[in-house]
mmCIF file of C-alpha atoms and ligand atoms in Angstrom:
data_model
loop_
_atom_site.group_PDB
_atom_site.id
_atom_site.type_symbol
_atom_site.label_atom_id
_atom_site.label_comp_id
_atom_site.label_asym_id
_atom_site.label_seq_id
_atom_site.Cartn_x
_atom_site.Cartn_y
_atom_site.Cartn_z
ATOM 1 C CA MET A 1 -13.025 21.445 -8.068
ATOM 2 C CA ASN A 2 -11.922 19.026 -5.540
ATOM 3 C CA THR A 3 -8.566 17.592 -6.218
ATOM 4 C CA TYR A 4 -6.269 14.972 -4.606
ATOM 5 C CA VAL A 5 -2.696 16.267 -4.982
ATOM 6 C CA VAL A 6 0.307 13.992 -4.934
ATOM 7 C CA LYS A 7 3.476 15.705 -4.503
ATOM 8 C CA ARG A 8 6.082 14.539 -6.804
ATOM 9 C CA ASP A 9 8.949 16.169 -4.749
ATOM 10 C CA ILE A 10 7.943 14.306 -1.515
ATOM 11 C CA LEU A 11 7.334 11.040 -3.424
ATOM 12 C CA GLU A 12 10.908 11.421 -4.701
ATOM 13 C CA GLN A 13 12.298 12.385 -1.301
ATOM 14 C CA ASN A 14 10.733 9.257 0.117
ATOM 15 C CA VAL A 15 12.318 7.001 -2.554
ATOM 16 C CA ARG A 16 15.747 8.589 -1.833
ATOM 17 C CA GLN A 17 15.221 8.183 1.801
ATOM 18 C CA LEU A 18 14.259 4.441 1.164
ATOM 19 C CA LYS A 19 17.311 4.044 -1.234
ATOM 20 C CA LYS A 20 19.689 5.245 1.538
ATOM 21 C CA GLN A 21 18.168 2.683 3.979
ATOM 22 C CA ALA A 22 18.427 -0.195 1.235
ATOM 23 C CA LYS A 23 22.193 0.412 0.805
ATOM 24 C CA GLY A 24 21.950 -0.707 -2.747
ATOM 25 C CA VAL A 25 19.474 -3.698 -2.359
ATOM 26 C CA PRO A 26 16.844 -3.307 -5.226
ATOM 27 C CA ILE A 27 13.592 -1.829 -4.261
ATOM 28 C CA TRP A 28 10.513 -3.350 -6.026
ATOM 29 C CA ALA A 29 7.718 -0.867 -5.760
ATOM 30 C CA VAL A 30 4.369 -2.362 -4.924
ATOM 31 C CA VAL A 31 1.729 -0.656 -7.018
ATOM 32 C CA LYS A 32 -1.088 -2.846 -6.195
ATOM 33 C CA GLY A 33 -4.508 -1.703 -5.816
ATOM 34 C CA ASP A 34 -4.059 0.876 -8.677
ATOM 35 C CA GLY A 35 -1.054 2.202 -7.046
ATOM 36 C CA TYR A 36 -2.570 2.279 -3.559
ATOM 37 C CA GLY A 37 -5.336 4.516 -4.907
ATOM 38 C CA LEU A 38 -2.928 6.947 -6.544
ATOM 39 C CA GLY A 39 -3.258 5.538 -9.988
ATOM 40 C CA VAL A 40 -0.833 2.938 -11.077
ATOM 41 C CA LEU A 41 0.691 4.672 -14.115
ATOM 42 C CA SER A 42 1.272 8.084 -12.564
ATOM 43 C CA LEU A 43 2.907 6.463 -9.517
ATOM 44 C CA ALA A 44 5.076 4.014 -11.558
ATOM 45 C CA GLU A 45 6.032 7.048 -13.876
ATOM 46 C CA THR A 46 7.323 9.239 -11.098
ATOM 47 C CA LEU A 47 9.167 6.254 -9.507
ATOM 48 C CA SER A 48 10.838 5.622 -12.780
ATOM 49 C CA GLU A 49 12.249 8.820 -12.923
ATOM 50 C CA GLU A 50 13.909 7.900 -9.607
ATOM 51 C CA GLY A 51 15.396 4.961 -11.316
ATOM 52 C CA ILE A 52 12.811 2.418 -10.176
ATOM 53 C CA ASN A 53 12.249 -0.376 -12.731
ATOM 54 C CA ARG A 54 10.855 -3.332 -10.553
ATOM 55 C CA PHE A 55 7.111 -3.377 -9.779
ATOM 56 C CA CYS A 56 4.875 -5.689 -7.942
ATOM 57 C CA ILE A 57 1.240 -5.883 -9.173
ATOM 58 C CA THR A 58 -1.891 -7.802 -8.076
ATOM 59 C CA ASP A 59 -3.964 -7.161 -10.991
ATOM 60 C CA ILE A 60 -3.242 -8.065 -14.688
ATOM 61 C CA ARG A 61 -4.813 -4.856 -15.705
ATOM 62 C CA GLU A 62 -2.071 -3.096 -13.753
ATOM 63 C CA ALA A 63 0.599 -4.898 -15.989
ATOM 64 C CA GLU A 64 -1.407 -4.046 -19.169
ATOM 65 C CA ILE A 65 -1.373 -0.223 -18.305
ATOM 66 C CA LEU A 66 2.297 -0.367 -17.515
ATOM 67 C CA ARG A 67 3.337 -2.236 -20.785
ATOM 68 C CA GLU A 68 1.071 -0.144 -22.839
ATOM 69 C CA ASN A 69 2.531 3.048 -21.655
ATOM 70 C CA GLY A 70 6.426 2.470 -22.225
ATOM 71 C CA PHE A 71 7.344 0.111 -19.459
ATOM 72 C CA ASP A 72 9.044 -2.357 -21.757
ATOM 73 C CA ASP A 73 11.924 -3.210 -19.831
ATOM 74 C CA ALA A 74 10.489 -2.952 -16.349
ATOM 75 C CA GLN A 75 10.501 -6.163 -14.340
ATOM 76 C CA LEU A 76 6.748 -6.880 -13.266
ATOM 77 C CA LEU A 77 6.097 -9.325 -10.394
ATOM 78 C CA MET A 78 2.561 -10.548 -10.060
ATOM 79 C CA LEU A 79 2.262 -11.328 -6.354
ATOM 80 C CA ARG A 80 -0.862 -12.983 -6.300
ATOM 81 C CA ALA A 81 -1.452 -16.524 -6.885
ATOM 82 C CA VAL A 82 -2.751 -17.054 -10.495
ATOM 83 C CA SER A 83 -3.924 -20.340 -11.605
ATOM 84 C CA ASP A 84 -6.387 -19.730 -14.263
ATOM 85 C CA ARG A 85 -5.098 -20.925 -17.888
ATOM 86 C CA ARG A 86 -6.185 -17.719 -19.750
ATOM 87 C CA GLU A 87 -4.654 -15.437 -17.145
ATOM 88 C CA LEU A 88 -1.386 -17.337 -17.029
ATOM 89 C CA ASN A 89 -1.257 -16.804 -20.751
ATOM 90 C CA ARG A 90 -2.015 -13.253 -20.590
ATOM 91 C CA LEU A 91 0.751 -12.964 -18.060
ATOM 92 C CA LEU A 92 3.160 -14.493 -20.243
ATOM 93 C CA ASP A 93 2.221 -12.316 -23.064
ATOM 94 C CA LEU A 94 2.861 -9.360 -20.792
ATOM 95 C CA ARG A 95 6.120 -10.830 -19.639
ATOM 96 C CA VAL A 96 5.241 -10.667 -16.139
ATOM 97 C CA ILE A 97 6.879 -12.860 -13.454
ATOM 98 C CA VAL A 98 4.505 -15.349 -12.057
ATOM 99 C CA THR A 99 4.202 -16.358 -8.367
ATOM 100 C CA VAL A 100 3.994 -20.064 -7.977
ATOM 101 C CA GLY A 101 2.840 -21.416 -4.641
ATOM 102 C CA SER A 102 1.583 -24.711 -5.534
ATOM 103 C CA ARG A 103 2.692 -27.869 -7.373
ATOM 104 C CA GLU A 104 -0.468 -27.616 -9.526
ATOM 105 C CA THR A 105 0.204 -24.068 -10.572
ATOM 106 C CA ALA A 106 3.968 -25.049 -11.449
ATOM 107 C CA GLN A 107 2.628 -27.932 -13.430
ATOM 108 C CA LEU A 108 0.085 -25.691 -15.354
ATOM 109 C CA LEU A 109 2.405 -23.050 -16.065
ATOM 110 C CA ASP A 110 5.000 -25.452 -17.319
ATOM 111 C CA ARG A 111 2.741 -26.985 -19.563
ATOM 112 C CA ILE A 112 1.573 -23.529 -20.972
ATOM 113 C CA ALA A 113 5.003 -22.366 -21.470
ATOM 114 C CA ALA A 114 5.943 -25.460 -23.203
ATOM 115 C CA GLU A 115 2.888 -25.118 -25.634
ATOM 116 C CA ARG A 116 4.100 -21.504 -26.335
ATOM 117 C CA ALA A 117 7.675 -22.659 -26.643
ATOM 118 C CA ASP A 118 8.479 -20.209 -23.965
ATOM 119 C CA VAL A 119 10.170 -20.096 -20.604
ATOM 120 C CA ALA A 120 8.116 -18.649 -17.822
ATOM 121 C CA GLN A 121 9.945 -16.664 -15.242
ATOM 122 C CA VAL A 122 8.522 -17.551 -11.831
ATOM 123 C CA HIS A 123 9.186 -16.641 -8.168
ATOM 124 C CA LEU A 124 8.450 -19.198 -5.529
ATOM 125 C CA LYS A 125 6.251 -18.126 -2.620
ATOM 126 C CA ILE A 126 6.798 -19.695 0.718
ATOM 127 C CA ASP A 127 4.061 -19.687 3.266
ATOM 128 C CA THR A 128 5.852 -18.967 6.610
ATOM 129 C CA GLY A 129 2.693 -17.975 8.416
ATOM 130 C CA MET A 130 0.310 -15.778 6.294
ATOM 131 C CA GLY A 131 -1.327 -19.078 5.216
ATOM 132 C CA ARG A 132 -2.990 -17.761 1.989
ATOM 133 C CA PHE A 133 -0.559 -18.657 -0.876
ATOM 134 C CA GLY A 134 2.469 -20.484 -1.193
ATOM 135 C CA PHE A 135 4.547 -23.926 -0.329
ATOM 136 C CA LEU A 136 4.555 -24.981 3.273
ATOM 137 C CA PRO A 137 8.328 -25.332 4.599
ATOM 138 C CA GLU A 138 7.464 -28.987 4.608
ATOM 139 C CA GLN A 139 7.027 -29.000 0.919
ATOM 140 C CA THR A 140 10.552 -27.995 0.120
ATOM 141 C CA GLU A 141 11.283 -31.642 -1.261
ATOM 142 C CA GLU A 142 8.377 -30.995 -3.536
ATOM 143 C CA ILE A 143 9.810 -27.671 -4.677
ATOM 144 C CA ILE A 144 13.145 -29.444 -5.422
ATOM 145 C CA GLY A 145 11.178 -32.094 -7.477
ATOM 146 C CA LEU A 146 9.625 -29.305 -9.427
ATOM 147 C CA TYR A 147 12.999 -27.567 -10.473
ATOM 148 C CA LYS A 148 13.751 -31.114 -11.959
ATOM 149 C CA THR A 149 10.600 -31.522 -13.831
ATOM 150 C CA CYS A 150 9.413 -28.177 -14.938
ATOM 151 C CA LYS A 151 11.856 -27.715 -17.846
ATOM 152 C CA ASN A 152 9.808 -24.557 -18.903
ATOM 153 C CA LEU A 153 9.993 -22.578 -15.814
ATOM 154 C CA ALA A 154 12.957 -20.364 -14.810
ATOM 155 C CA PHE A 155 13.143 -20.088 -11.082
ATOM 156 C CA CYS A 156 14.367 -16.698 -10.681
ATOM 157 C CA GLY A 157 13.418 -15.716 -7.304
ATOM 158 C CA ILE A 158 11.786 -16.886 -4.025
ATOM 159 C CA PHE A 159 9.798 -14.926 -1.307
ATOM 160 C CA THR A 160 7.768 -14.833 1.692
ATOM 161 C CA HIS A 161 5.237 -12.307 3.180
ATOM 162 C CA PHE A 162 5.340 -11.858 6.796
ATOM 163 C CA ASN A 163 2.123 -11.472 8.662
ATOM 164 C CA CYS A 164 3.181 -9.543 11.569
ATOM 165 C CA ALA A 165 6.120 -7.423 10.652
ATOM 166 C CA ILE A 166 4.604 -4.169 12.306
ATOM 167 C CA ASN A 167 4.432 -5.256 15.767
ATOM 168 C CA ASP A 168 5.471 -8.775 16.545
ATOM 169 C CA GLU A 169 9.257 -9.037 16.307
ATOM 170 C CA LYS A 170 9.581 -12.559 17.773
ATOM 171 C CA LEU A 171 7.164 -14.051 15.207
ATOM 172 C CA THR A 172 8.849 -12.215 12.275
ATOM 173 C CA ARG A 173 12.331 -13.393 13.424
ATOM 174 C CA GLU A 174 10.746 -17.047 13.472
ATOM 175 C CA GLU A 175 9.353 -16.726 10.053
ATOM 176 C CA PHE A 176 12.672 -15.434 8.681
ATOM 177 C CA ALA A 177 14.515 -18.352 9.944
ATOM 178 C CA VAL A 178 11.786 -20.710 8.508
ATOM 179 C CA PHE A 179 12.171 -18.905 5.149
ATOM 180 C CA GLN A 180 16.049 -19.028 5.152
ATOM 181 C CA GLY A 181 15.801 -22.613 6.016
ATOM 182 C CA VAL A 182 13.883 -23.430 2.871
ATOM 183 C CA VAL A 183 16.231 -21.396 0.848
ATOM 184 C CA ASN A 184 19.225 -23.131 2.367
ATOM 185 C CA ARG A 185 17.715 -26.614 1.573
ATOM 186 C CA ILE A 186 16.879 -25.820 -2.028
ATOM 187 C CA ARG A 187 20.522 -24.504 -2.407
ATOM 188 C CA ALA A 188 22.039 -27.497 -0.473
ATOM 189 C CA ALA A 189 20.377 -29.568 -3.619
ATOM 190 C CA GLY A 190 22.625 -27.584 -5.969
ATOM 191 C CA LEU A 191 19.825 -25.369 -7.141
ATOM 192 C CA GLU A 192 19.681 -21.683 -7.616
ATOM 193 C CA THR A 193 17.120 -19.808 -5.968
ATOM 194 C CA GLY A 194 17.702 -16.369 -7.793
ATOM 195 C CA THR A 195 16.284 -13.268 -6.101
ATOM 196 C CA VAL A 196 15.601 -13.938 -2.441
ATOM 197 C CA HIS A 197 13.170 -11.343 -0.724
ATOM 198 C CA CYS A 198 10.909 -10.947 2.354
ATOM 199 C CA CYS A 199 10.425 -7.561 3.388
ATOM 200 C CA ASN A 200 7.389 -5.181 3.130
ATOM 201 C CA SER A 201 7.587 -1.595 4.403
ATOM 202 C CA ALA A 202 7.257 -2.524 8.047
ATOM 203 C CA ALA A 203 10.007 -5.364 7.880
ATOM 204 C CA PHE A 204 12.343 -3.283 5.694
ATOM 205 C CA LEU A 205 12.294 -0.218 8.168
ATOM 206 C CA LYS A 206 12.655 -2.385 11.434
ATOM 207 C CA TYR A 207 15.029 -5.096 10.429
ATOM 208 C CA PRO A 208 17.802 -4.206 8.039
ATOM 209 C CA GLU A 209 19.289 -7.620 8.260
ATOM 210 C CA MET A 210 16.243 -9.048 6.421
ATOM 211 C CA HIS A 211 16.776 -6.981 3.249
ATOM 212 C CA LEU A 212 18.528 -9.991 1.358
ATOM 213 C CA ASP A 213 18.428 -9.423 -2.364
ATOM 214 C CA GLY A 214 15.305 -7.192 -2.699
ATOM 215 C CA VAL A 215 12.711 -5.573 -0.794
ATOM 216 C CA ARG A 216 9.055 -4.819 -1.740
ATOM 217 C CA LEU A 217 7.811 -1.521 -0.633
ATOM 218 C CA GLY A 218 4.305 0.240 -0.840
ATOM 219 C CA SER A 219 3.378 2.047 2.159
ATOM 220 C CA ALA A 220 6.735 3.240 2.913
ATOM 221 C CA ILE A 221 6.827 5.215 -0.534
ATOM 222 C CA LEU A 222 3.425 6.776 0.156
ATOM 223 C CA GLY A 223 4.906 7.895 3.513
ATOM 224 C CA ARG A 224 1.968 6.236 5.465
ATOM 225 C CA MET A 225 3.600 4.128 8.233
ATOM 226 C CA PRO A 226 1.871 3.631 11.572
ATOM 227 C CA PHE A 227 5.125 4.351 13.521
ATOM 228 C CA ARG A 228 7.739 7.287 13.195
ATOM 229 C CA THR A 229 9.824 7.319 10.360
ATOM 230 C CA LYS A 230 11.824 9.787 8.153
ATOM 231 C CA LEU A 231 9.044 9.394 5.283
ATOM 232 C CA HIS A 232 6.210 11.918 4.524
ATOM 233 C CA PRO A 233 2.848 11.447 3.425
ATOM 234 C CA VAL A 234 2.734 12.274 -0.406
ATOM 235 C CA GLY A 235 -0.831 13.441 -0.823
ATOM 236 C CA TYR A 236 -3.617 15.623 0.497
ATOM 237 C CA ALA A 237 -7.066 16.832 -0.848
ATOM 238 C CA GLU A 238 -7.522 20.329 -1.956
ATOM 239 C CA ILE A 239 -11.165 21.534 -1.561
ATOM 240 C CA PRO A 240 -12.484 24.979 -2.462
ATOM 241 C CA ILE A 241 -14.520 26.660 0.107
ATOM 242 C CA ASP A 242 -18.326 26.454 -0.735
ATOM 243 C CA GLU A 243 -19.584 29.195 1.587
ATOM 244 C CA VAL A 244 -18.137 31.307 4.237
ATOM 245 C CA ARG A 245 -20.587 32.573 6.830
ATOM 246 C CA VAL A 246 -21.202 33.683 10.329
ATOM 247 C CA LEU A 247 -23.245 31.516 12.708
ATOM 248 C CA PRO A 248 -24.532 33.565 15.566
ATOM 249 C CA LYS A 249 -24.148 32.599 19.194
ATOM 250 C CA GLY A 250 -26.374 29.377 20.116
ATOM 251 C CA HIS A 251 -26.648 28.412 16.419
ATOM 252 C CA THR A 252 -25.691 24.756 15.508
ATOM 253 C CA THR A 253 -24.070 22.881 12.530
ATOM 254 C CA GLY A 254 -24.157 19.626 11.334
ATOM 255 C CA TYR A 255 -26.408 16.522 12.056
ATOM 256 C CA CYS A 256 -27.320 16.182 15.639
ATOM 257 C CA ALA A 257 -26.391 19.728 16.685
ATOM 258 C CA LEU A 258 -23.178 18.167 18.167
ATOM 259 C CA TRP A 259 -21.542 21.808 17.887
ATOM 260 C CA ARG A 260 -23.201 24.897 19.118
ATOM 261 C CA ALA A 261 -21.664 28.466 18.643
ATOM 262 C CA LYS A 262 -20.382 29.807 21.988
ATOM 263 C CA GLN A 263 -20.107 33.165 20.178
ATOM 264 C CA ASN A 264 -20.852 34.572 16.663
ATOM 265 C CA THR A 265 -18.608 32.336 14.745
ATOM 266 C CA LYS A 266 -17.075 32.473 11.140
ATOM 267 C CA VAL A 267 -17.557 29.095 9.518
ATOM 268 C CA ALA A 268 -16.330 27.914 6.220
ATOM 269 C CA ILE A 269 -18.377 25.012 4.438
ATOM 270 C CA LEU A 270 -16.200 22.508 2.358
ATOM 271 C CA PRO A 271 -17.833 20.083 -0.009
ATOM 272 C CA VAL A 272 -16.015 17.049 1.327
ATOM 273 C CA GLY A 273 -17.222 14.222 3.553
ATOM 274 C CA TRP A 274 -16.892 10.766 4.378
ATOM 275 C CA TYR A 275 -18.048 9.699 0.994
ATOM 276 C CA HIS A 276 -14.842 11.219 -0.160
ATOM 277 C CA GLY A 277 -12.984 9.205 2.427
ATOM 278 C CA PHE A 278 -12.560 12.422 4.857
ATOM 279 C CA ARG A 279 -12.362 10.662 8.390
ATOM 280 C CA VAL A 280 -12.727 7.520 7.240
ATOM 281 C CA SER A 281 -10.397 4.678 8.649
ATOM 282 C CA CYS A 282 -10.018 1.091 8.002
ATOM 283 C CA GLN A 283 -11.708 -0.721 10.619
ATOM 284 C CA LEU A 284 -9.379 -3.576 12.169
ATOM 285 C CA ASP A 285 -10.574 -7.226 11.570
ATOM 286 C CA MET A 286 -11.582 -7.800 15.074
ATOM 287 C CA SER A 287 -10.948 -11.482 15.402
ATOM 288 C CA ARG A 288 -8.645 -11.042 18.093
ATOM 289 C CA ARG A 289 -9.609 -9.983 21.637
ATOM 290 C CA LEU A 290 -6.740 -7.704 21.678
ATOM 291 C CA ASP A 291 -7.848 -5.663 18.773
ATOM 292 C CA CYS A 292 -11.090 -5.432 20.414
ATOM 293 C CA LEU A 293 -9.588 -4.087 23.498
ATOM 294 C CA ARG A 294 -7.420 -1.555 21.610
ATOM 295 C CA THR A 295 -10.442 -0.203 19.581
ATOM 296 C CA ALA A 296 -12.428 0.075 22.707
ATOM 297 C CA PHE A 297 -9.415 1.798 24.454
ATOM 298 C CA SER A 298 -9.082 4.372 21.781
ATOM 299 C CA ALA A 299 -12.741 5.127 21.673
ATOM 300 C CA ILE A 300 -12.481 5.566 25.514
ATOM 301 C CA LYS A 301 -9.616 7.885 24.992
ATOM 302 C CA GLN A 302 -11.535 9.964 22.329
ATOM 303 C CA PHE A 303 -14.331 10.108 24.574
ATOM 304 C CA LEU A 304 -12.363 11.650 27.511
ATOM 305 C CA ARG A 305 -10.120 13.856 25.479
ATOM 306 C CA PRO A 306 -11.856 14.400 22.023
ATOM 307 C CA SER A 307 -9.132 15.177 19.347
ATOM 308 C CA ARG A 308 -10.563 17.424 16.764
ATOM 309 C CA SER A 309 -9.311 17.003 13.234
ATOM 310 C CA THR A 310 -8.403 20.289 11.357
ATOM 311 C CA VAL A 311 -7.912 21.247 7.664
ATOM 312 C CA GLU A 312 -5.475 23.989 6.629
ATOM 313 C CA ILE A 313 -6.796 27.258 5.321
ATOM 314 C CA GLY A 314 -4.449 30.110 4.531
ATOM 315 C CA GLY A 315 -1.696 28.456 6.181
ATOM 316 C CA ARG A 316 -3.795 28.005 9.480
ATOM 317 C CA ALA A 317 -5.067 24.689 11.008
ATOM 318 C CA CYS A 318 -8.904 25.216 11.428
ATOM 319 C CA PRO A 319 -10.816 22.797 13.371
ATOM 320 C CA VAL A 320 -13.706 20.821 11.707
ATOM 321 C CA ILE A 321 -16.890 21.344 13.763
ATOM 322 C CA GLY A 322 -19.945 19.345 14.272
ATOM 323 C CA ALA A 323 -20.479 15.903 12.622
ATOM 324 C CA VAL A 324 -18.638 15.421 9.128
ATOM 325 C CA GLY A 325 -21.591 14.661 6.620
ATOM 326 C CA MET A 326 -21.585 12.648 3.695
ATOM 327 C CA LEU A 327 -20.568 15.310 1.220
ATOM 328 C CA HIS A 328 -20.002 18.290 3.513
ATOM 329 C CA CYS A 329 -18.349 19.581 6.606
ATOM 330 C CA ALA A 330 -18.013 22.803 8.569
ATOM 331 C CA VAL A 331 -14.826 24.486 9.692
ATOM 332 C CA ASP A 332 -14.216 27.150 12.354
ATOM 333 C CA VAL A 333 -12.334 29.873 10.697
ATOM 334 C CA SER A 334 -12.446 32.542 13.217
ATOM 335 C CA GLY A 335 -9.704 35.057 12.664
ATOM 336 C CA VAL A 336 -8.723 33.677 9.122
ATOM 337 C CA ASP A 337 -8.668 35.675 5.915
ATOM 338 C CA CYS A 338 -10.539 33.482 3.595
ATOM 339 C CA LYS A 339 -13.336 33.624 1.007
ATOM 340 C CA ILE A 340 -15.449 31.510 -1.250
ATOM 341 C CA GLY A 341 -13.233 29.494 -3.579
ATOM 342 C CA ASP A 342 -10.126 29.471 -1.527
ATOM 343 C CA LEU A 343 -8.655 25.918 -1.166
ATOM 344 C CA ALA A 344 -8.563 23.825 2.041
ATOM 345 C CA THR A 345 -5.813 21.242 2.590
ATOM 346 C CA VAL A 346 -7.543 18.078 3.929
ATOM 347 C CA GLN A 347 -5.614 15.043 4.952
ATOM 348 C CA ILE A 348 -7.265 11.878 3.524
ATOM 349 C CA ASN A 349 -5.710 8.319 2.993
ATOM 350 C CA PRO A 350 -5.500 7.746 -0.765
ATOM 351 C CA LEU A 351 -6.851 4.148 -0.143
ATOM 352 C CA HIS A 352 -10.045 5.668 1.098
ATOM 353 C CA VAL A 353 -10.225 8.561 -1.500
ATOM 354 C CA LYS A 354 -13.379 8.295 -3.549
ATOM 355 C CA GLY A 355 -14.724 10.761 -6.061
ATOM 356 C CA ILE A 356 -11.775 13.102 -6.266
ATOM 357 C CA PRO A 357 -9.579 13.043 -9.185
ATOM 358 C CA VAL A 358 -5.880 12.564 -8.517
ATOM 359 C CA VAL A 359 -3.347 14.928 -9.852
ATOM 360 C CA PHE A 360 0.430 14.710 -9.631
ATOM 361 C CA ARG A 361 2.278 17.900 -9.129
HETATM 362 C C1 PLP B 1 1.164 -5.421 -0.467
HETATM 363 C C2 PLP B 1 2.363 -6.272 -0.269
HETATM 364 C C3 PLP B 1 3.626 -5.663 0.027
HETATM 365 C C4 PLP B 1 3.749 -4.305 0.350
HETATM 366 O O1 PLP B 1 3.271 -3.898 1.738
HETATM 367 P P1 PLP B 1 3.630 -2.759 2.194
HETATM 368 O O2 PLP B 1 3.397 -3.067 3.854
HETATM 369 O O3 PLP B 1 2.556 -1.566 1.826
HETATM 370 O O4 PLP B 1 4.747 -2.056 1.900
HETATM 371 C C5 PLP B 1 4.396 -6.501 -0.172
HETATM 372 N N1 PLP B 1 4.563 -7.779 -0.311
HETATM 373 C C6 PLP B 1 3.463 -8.371 -0.566
HETATM 374 C C7 PLP B 1 3.188 -9.788 -1.031
HETATM 375 C C8 PLP B 1 2.154 -7.577 -0.465
HETATM 376 O O5 PLP B 1 1.085 -8.055 -0.879
#
């Protein structure tokens, strides 16, 4: 059976490496998107064995799963703006820290908490450029007002989310300065900000001076960063070989006959294709001309020097031949000792994995 394997030991290694780099600054593990495709509960369980007890979520269901499965004391932070009364009530039931990014949400949550004779823990979200949720820096006076009027809110944190930490240092530094300006103005009014945080994985790895009181890490824990790091990808698919056969010289494989045998060739057929997420990559949103150029450039590079993907069988890297189909692909296993049922190791990004059960080992 096809399986997506997550290696606990690699996950743990990554966490230890990240902790070393965090130098005591608390890590908030981001487990949104059902744990980046790995399953929120399994991911959180492994992380908690490494001492992590702060988690960021974006779906109420994720909080329910964690609370129902023994994560009683973990701190849970809802990263998304929630402004629906029922959802806010549910978050309070689940003792989730709510992100507040507007006066309306602050006031509604304050009323709801008052009705319940409760105090809602909140982190303020500052919009330094992402432009989706959060108070604008110009609204700092408004925030200070809310501290005074919202008696049932406990302002225990404040954060921003950089929009370009991966490749724009200048912009990230500007946003960092703006964020610190807001924090300083709130403090200058004699108010406490609680936990101040701004780093996602890229900012964490690139700018140690921005770690502040906490960092929010997702991709780095999974070992999937678009630049060189000391981290390792935690997962891969294990696919049992369906068929081993010899295609005679001149025979083709796959749609459109993109591959033709130069000699008699031993070929393994694997029941994995783009439906499962194999060789699927996320298309960048091409709203910038630069991104169009980049994509065109890498297509031309691929045209001039096609790089073939490989899968691992019997410890050997075997080239994928012909076009990858929806559910199958063919692999050149010349000289490799293999038979039906032997396992091939296939690299697939867990975010794209579909129809393959995930197991932690
Ligand atoms: C997803 C997310 C993160 C984590 O991002 P990574 O780049 O995967 O580390 C951090 N903060 C916020 C607000 C997020 O939405």
